Short mmCIF file of C-alpha atoms in Angstrom, two decimals:
data_model
loop_
_atom_site.label_atom_id
_atom_site.label_comp_id
_atom_site.label_asym_id
_atom_site.label_seq_id
_atom_site.Cartn_x
_atom_site.Cartn_y
_atom_site.Cartn_z
CA MET Z 1 121.51 85.29 97.18
CA PRO Z 2 117.71 84.91 96.83
CA THR Z 3 116.23 84.99 93.35
CA PRO Z 4 114.51 88.14 92.05
CA ARG Z 5 111.15 86.41 92.32
CA GLU Z 6 111.85 85.44 95.92
CA ILE Z 7 112.76 89.04 96.72
CA LEU Z 8 109.56 90.37 95.13
CA SER Z 9 107.44 87.76 96.88
CA ALA Z 10 108.95 88.60 100.27
CA LEU Z 11 108.56 92.36 99.80
CA LEU Z 12 105.07 92.39 98.25
CA PRO Z 13 103.11 92.25 101.55
CA HIS Z 14 105.13 95.19 102.87
CA LEU Z 15 104.69 97.15 99.64
CA LYS Z 16 100.95 96.64 100.03
CA VAL Z 17 101.12 98.13 103.52
CA ALA Z 18 102.97 101.12 102.06
CA ALA Z 19 100.26 101.40 99.38
CA GLY Z 20 97.55 101.47 102.04
CA TYR Z 21 99.42 104.18 103.90
CA ALA Z 22 99.81 106.28 100.74
CA THR Z 23 96.09 106.02 100.04
CA LYS Z 24 95.16 106.93 103.62
CA ILE Z 25 97.15 110.16 103.84
CA GLN Z 26 96.88 111.46 100.26
CA ALA Z 27 94.03 113.84 101.01
CA SER Z 28 95.87 115.47 103.90
CA ILE Z 29 99.44 115.16 102.66
CA GLY Z 30 102.04 117.71 103.73
CA ALA Z 31 104.71 118.79 101.29
CA GLN Z 32 108.35 118.97 102.35
CA PRO Z 33 110.66 121.76 101.14
CA ASP Z 34 111.58 121.40 97.48
CA LYS Z 35 114.48 118.97 97.14
CA VAL Z 36 116.05 120.30 93.93
CA ALA Z 37 114.57 123.72 93.33
CA ALA Z 38 117.45 124.68 91.07
CA GLN Z 39 116.21 122.31 88.38
CA ASN Z 40 113.11 124.46 87.74
CA ASN Z 41 111.12 121.26 87.33
CA PHE Z 42 108.07 121.02 89.56
CA PHE Z 43 108.04 117.24 89.15
CA ALA Z 44 111.61 116.82 90.34
CA GLU Z 45 111.05 119.35 93.11
CA ALA Z 46 108.04 117.65 94.66
CA LEU Z 47 108.61 115.83 97.94
CA THR Z 48 106.09 114.74 100.57
CA ASP Z 49 105.88 113.02 103.93
CA ALA Z 50 104.79 109.91 102.01
CA ASP Z 51 108.05 109.75 100.01
CA LEU Z 52 110.16 109.84 103.14
CA SER Z 53 107.94 107.57 105.24
CA ILE Z 54 107.56 104.87 102.60
CA GLN Z 55 111.27 104.83 101.88
CA THR Z 56 112.08 104.53 105.59
CA PHE Z 57 109.54 101.73 105.98
CA MET Z 58 110.97 99.78 103.06
CA GLU Z 59 114.53 100.36 104.24
CA VAL Z 60 113.65 98.86 107.62
CA THR Z 61 111.98 95.95 105.86
CA LEU Z 62 114.95 95.29 103.58
CA LEU Z 63 117.49 95.51 106.40
CA SER Z 64 115.42 92.98 108.32
CA LEU Z 65 114.77 90.52 105.49
CA PHE Z 66 117.85 90.98 103.29
CA PRO Z 67 120.50 92.63 105.49
CA ASP Z 68 123.32 92.18 102.96
CA ILE Z 69 121.54 93.49 99.89
CA ARG Z 70 122.53 96.66 98.03
CA PHE Z 71 119.87 99.38 98.10
CA TYR Z 72 119.40 102.75 96.44
CA GLY Z 73 116.32 104.80 97.35
CA GLU Z 74 115.38 108.03 95.65
CA GLU Z 75 115.53 109.91 98.95
CA PHE Z 76 118.81 108.30 100.05
CA ALA Z 77 120.29 111.63 101.11
CA GLN Z 78 117.47 112.35 103.57
CA THR Z 79 116.80 109.03 105.30
CA TYR Z 80 118.41 107.61 108.43
CA ASN Z 81 119.18 104.18 107.00
CA THR Z 82 121.33 104.65 103.89
CA LYS Z 83 124.49 104.19 105.96
CA TYR Z 84 123.40 100.73 107.10
CA PHE Z 85 123.26 99.20 103.61
CA ARG Z 86 126.31 97.55 102.14
CA SER Z 87 126.23 99.84 99.11
CA ILE Z 88 123.98 102.11 97.06
CA GLU Z 89 125.89 101.27 93.86
CA LEU Z 90 125.48 98.59 91.21
CA GLY Z 91 127.52 95.51 92.02
CA SER Z 92 129.11 92.78 89.96
CA GLN Z 93 126.92 90.37 88.00
CA ASP Z 94 124.28 88.71 90.22
CA ASP Z 95 125.05 90.96 93.20
CA TYR Z 96 121.68 92.69 92.95
CA LEU Z 97 120.86 96.31 93.67
CA VAL Z 98 117.30 97.01 94.85
CA THR Z 99 116.01 100.49 94.08
CA LEU Z 100 112.90 102.32 95.24
CA ASP Z 101 110.90 105.28 94.05
CA PRO Z 102 108.57 105.61 97.05
CA ILE Z 103 106.11 107.84 95.20
CA ASP Z 104 106.60 107.98 91.44
CA GLY Z 105 104.58 110.96 90.29
CA THR Z 106 104.77 112.90 93.54
CA ARG Z 107 103.24 115.99 91.91
CA PHE Z 108 100.29 113.86 90.74
CA TYR Z 109 100.00 112.53 94.29
CA MET Z 110 100.14 115.99 95.88
CA ASP Z 111 97.42 117.25 93.55
CA GLY Z 112 95.08 114.38 94.39
CA HIS Z 113 95.43 112.45 91.12
CA PRO Z 114 95.27 108.63 91.18
CA ASN Z 115 98.03 107.76 88.71
CA TYR Z 116 101.01 107.71 91.05
CA GLN Z 117 102.94 104.54 91.84
CA ILE Z 118 105.34 102.89 94.26
CA ILE Z 119 108.11 101.37 92.12
CA LEU Z 120 110.69 98.87 93.31
CA THR Z 121 113.31 97.38 91.00
CA ILE Z 122 115.94 94.67 91.17
CA LEU Z 123 118.96 95.54 89.05
CA ASN Z 124 121.80 93.36 87.84
CA SER Z 125 125.07 94.66 86.45
CA ASP Z 126 123.83 94.32 82.87
CA ASP Z 127 120.07 94.79 82.98
CA PHE Z 128 116.90 94.82 85.04
CA GLU Z 129 115.96 91.56 86.71
CA ALA Z 130 112.55 92.60 88.03
CA VAL Z 131 110.25 95.58 88.54
CA ILE Z 132 107.10 95.88 90.60
CA ALA Z 133 104.89 98.96 90.35
CA LEU Z 134 101.92 99.42 92.67
CA SER Z 135 99.08 101.86 91.94
CA PRO Z 136 97.43 102.29 95.36
CA ALA Z 137 94.56 104.55 94.25
CA LEU Z 138 93.66 102.16 91.42
CA ASN Z 139 93.93 99.00 93.57
CA GLU Z 140 96.29 97.27 91.16
CA TYR Z 141 99.91 96.45 90.54
CA TYR Z 142 102.16 95.28 87.75
CA TYR Z 143 105.34 93.28 87.87
CA SER Z 144 107.90 92.01 85.38
CA LEU Z 145 110.59 89.37 85.64
CA ARG Z 146 113.44 89.23 83.16
CA GLY Z 147 112.48 87.10 80.17
CA GLU Z 148 109.09 86.17 81.66
CA GLY Z 149 106.88 89.08 80.63
CA THR Z 150 104.74 91.58 82.52
CA PHE Z 151 101.82 90.69 84.77
CA ARG Z 152 98.87 92.53 86.30
CA GLY Z 153 96.87 91.89 89.46
CA SER Z 154 94.78 93.60 92.11
CA LEU Z 155 96.34 94.54 95.44
CA ALA Z 156 94.61 91.49 96.91
CA ASP Z 157 96.56 89.14 94.61
CA ASP Z 158 99.87 87.43 95.24
CA LEU Z 159 102.37 87.08 92.40
CA ASP Z 160 101.01 83.71 91.29
CA SER Z 161 97.48 85.11 90.95
CA CYS Z 162 98.46 87.86 88.52
CA GLN Z 163 97.70 87.49 84.83
CA PRO Z 164 99.99 88.13 81.84
CA LEU Z 165 99.55 91.66 80.53
CA LYS Z 166 98.98 92.09 76.81
CA ILE Z 167 97.47 95.26 75.35
CA GLU Z 168 96.10 94.64 71.89
CA THR Z 169 95.02 98.18 70.89
CA PRO Z 170 96.54 100.96 72.98
CA LYS Z 171 95.28 104.50 72.46
CA ASN Z 172 96.98 106.41 69.66
CA GLN Z 173 98.52 108.67 72.26
CA ILE Z 174 102.15 109.28 73.19
CA ILE Z 175 103.83 111.09 76.05
CA LEU Z 176 106.83 113.41 75.93
CA SER Z 177 108.81 113.81 79.13
CA TRP Z 178 110.14 117.05 80.52
CA THR Z 179 112.21 119.05 77.97
CA MET Z 180 110.92 117.02 74.99
CA ASP Z 181 108.05 119.36 74.06
CA TYR Z 182 109.90 120.55 70.93
CA LEU Z 183 108.80 117.27 69.29
CA ALA Z 184 105.09 117.81 69.92
CA GLU Z 185 104.09 119.68 66.77
CA THR Z 186 105.79 117.20 64.45
CA LEU Z 187 104.34 114.17 66.23
CA ARG Z 188 100.79 115.54 66.18
CA GLN Z 189 100.66 114.55 62.50
CA ASP Z 190 100.41 110.92 63.65
CA PHE Z 191 99.48 110.90 67.34
CA ASP Z 192 97.58 112.57 70.11
CA VAL Z 193 100.47 114.09 72.06
CA ILE Z 194 100.76 114.69 75.78
CA SER Z 195 103.73 116.84 76.63
CA VAL Z 196 104.28 116.81 80.37
CA GLN Z 197 105.87 120.23 80.70
CA PRO Z 198 103.04 122.35 79.21
CA ASP Z 199 100.12 119.94 79.59
CA TYR Z 200 100.23 119.05 83.29
CA SER Z 201 97.13 120.17 85.16
CA ARG Z 202 96.28 120.22 88.85
CA GLU Z 203 92.62 119.80 88.01
CA VAL Z 204 92.62 117.10 85.31
CA ALA Z 205 94.98 114.12 85.47
CA ILE Z 206 97.05 113.46 82.37
CA PRO Z 207 98.54 110.01 81.78
CA ASN Z 208 101.89 109.35 83.40
CA THR Z 209 104.50 107.03 81.90
CA ASN Z 210 102.64 104.20 83.61
CA GLY Z 211 100.02 104.67 80.89
CA LEU Z 212 102.17 102.27 78.87
CA MET Z 213 100.84 99.55 81.16
CA THR Z 214 97.19 100.62 81.09
CA GLY Z 215 96.76 101.06 77.33
CA ASP Z 216 96.48 104.85 77.62
CA LEU Z 217 99.76 105.29 75.73
CA SER Z 218 101.12 103.68 72.59
CA GLY Z 219 104.52 105.27 73.02
CA ALA Z 220 106.83 107.53 74.97
CA ILE Z 221 109.93 109.62 74.43
CA LEU Z 222 111.90 110.21 77.61
CA ALA Z 223 114.80 112.61 77.94
CA ALA Z 224 116.40 110.02 80.23
CA GLY Z 225 115.34 106.64 81.54
CA LYS Z 226 115.96 106.74 85.26
CA PHE Z 227 116.35 103.24 86.63
CA ILE Z 228 113.99 103.97 89.52
CA ASP Z 229 111.03 105.18 87.46
CA GLY Z 230 110.86 105.98 83.72
CA GLY Z 231 113.55 103.45 82.82
CA ALA Z 232 111.86 100.82 84.97
CA LEU Z 233 108.47 101.39 83.32
CA SER Z 234 110.08 101.35 79.87
CA TRP Z 235 111.70 98.01 80.68
CA MET Z 236 108.34 96.65 81.81
CA ALA Z 237 106.91 97.73 78.44
CA LYS Z 238 109.76 95.90 76.71
CA GLU Z 239 108.94 92.75 78.68
CA MET Z 240 105.35 93.24 77.49
CA GLY Z 241 106.53 93.16 73.87
CA TYR Z 242 107.00 96.85 73.09
CA VAL Z 243 110.04 98.18 71.17
CA VAL Z 244 112.46 100.09 73.40
CA THR Z 245 115.70 101.81 72.29
CA ASP Z 246 117.72 104.95 72.81
CA HIS Z 247 117.01 108.10 70.77
CA GLN Z 248 119.09 106.82 67.83
CA GLY Z 249 117.31 103.48 67.67
CA HIS Z 250 120.18 101.57 69.27
CA GLU Z 251 119.87 98.96 71.98
CA LEU Z 252 120.05 100.52 75.42
CA PRO Z 253 123.43 100.10 77.10
CA ALA Z 254 124.19 97.77 79.99
CA LEU Z 255 123.30 99.37 83.30
CA ARG Z 256 126.93 99.23 84.44
CA ASP Z 257 127.87 101.48 81.50
CA CYS Z 258 125.46 104.24 82.51
CA ASP Z 259 125.91 107.24 84.79
CA ASP Z 260 123.62 108.65 87.47
CA TYR Z 261 121.38 105.58 87.62
CA GLN Z 262 119.81 106.28 84.25
CA TRP Z 263 119.81 105.28 80.60
CA PRO Z 264 120.36 107.94 77.93
CA GLY Z 265 117.17 109.08 76.23
CA VAL Z 266 114.57 106.32 75.77
CA VAL Z 267 112.03 105.70 73.01
CA VAL Z 268 109.16 103.26 73.58
CA GLY Z 269 106.75 102.13 70.86
CA SER Z 270 103.90 99.66 71.14
CA SER Z 271 104.75 98.42 67.63
CA PRO Z 272 107.66 98.74 65.19
CA GLU Z 273 105.61 101.26 63.20
CA VAL Z 274 104.93 103.49 66.22
CA HIS Z 275 108.56 103.25 67.24
CA ARG Z 276 109.73 104.15 63.73
CA LYS Z 277 107.60 107.31 63.69
CA LEU Z 278 108.95 108.42 67.06
CA LEU Z 279 112.52 107.90 65.92
CA ALA Z 280 111.83 109.78 62.69
CA ALA Z 281 110.62 112.81 64.63
CA LEU Z 282 113.73 112.77 66.75
CA ALA Z 283 115.99 112.47 63.72
CA ALA Z 284 114.23 115.27 61.86
CA LEU Z 285 114.58 117.70 64.73
CA SER Z 286 117.99 116.72 66.01
CA THR Z 287 120.60 119.45 66.07
#
């Protein structure tokens, strides 16, 4: 089995091609029928040609380079290649599962905003091994390797050319994911609050969870930490030195102990003090 770094290094050139494609077609993108309209969540419902095309491209790449690897893509139910992978499930320790969110922030992407990403992860039975998140419109990417930190580079850089990411003074701004708006009023005593559900705008881009990596956010409260996107970005923040727990302040469980490819609710704070305030708001308003 190749190492996580070897997998990232082999896939990076192909992810850059996918990034170029996403940039090229964004202005003329066509939306597909809503994929989960019953959720009444316009983020979860968004699906475009780019999601499906990028996932297919990366599936072909993975089957060519790593034919025996496990793979779970967000659009697994709609692509032609899921059946050719050994499994879409987590394996035993060191039998890695690669996951892909072909366009994280599809609604941002559809509305012409720049803060969408292509996120690929490498998961072990217990924890993340690696995450790489490309921001095509911003010409940059971030990657993390377990125990080695988080790094930033331009899309022209290889892994070795990226620099360690350390944000000294993030903005005093936090993000609340879908369904977490009930915390907003309490948290505004200490932070500028972005609540995705009421604050999203087609005209003006609000920070996405990837703002943890840019310094636009000092914290986040997620209803759930999906391994393919919000959980992956939270883990990258942890590798960067941020405090990351569940909603009760406990260590997040091993991936193998989770359901539906996601952690329970996640709290991210750029410092112990920020994290404490976020937990306090949750505790005060818990029912």
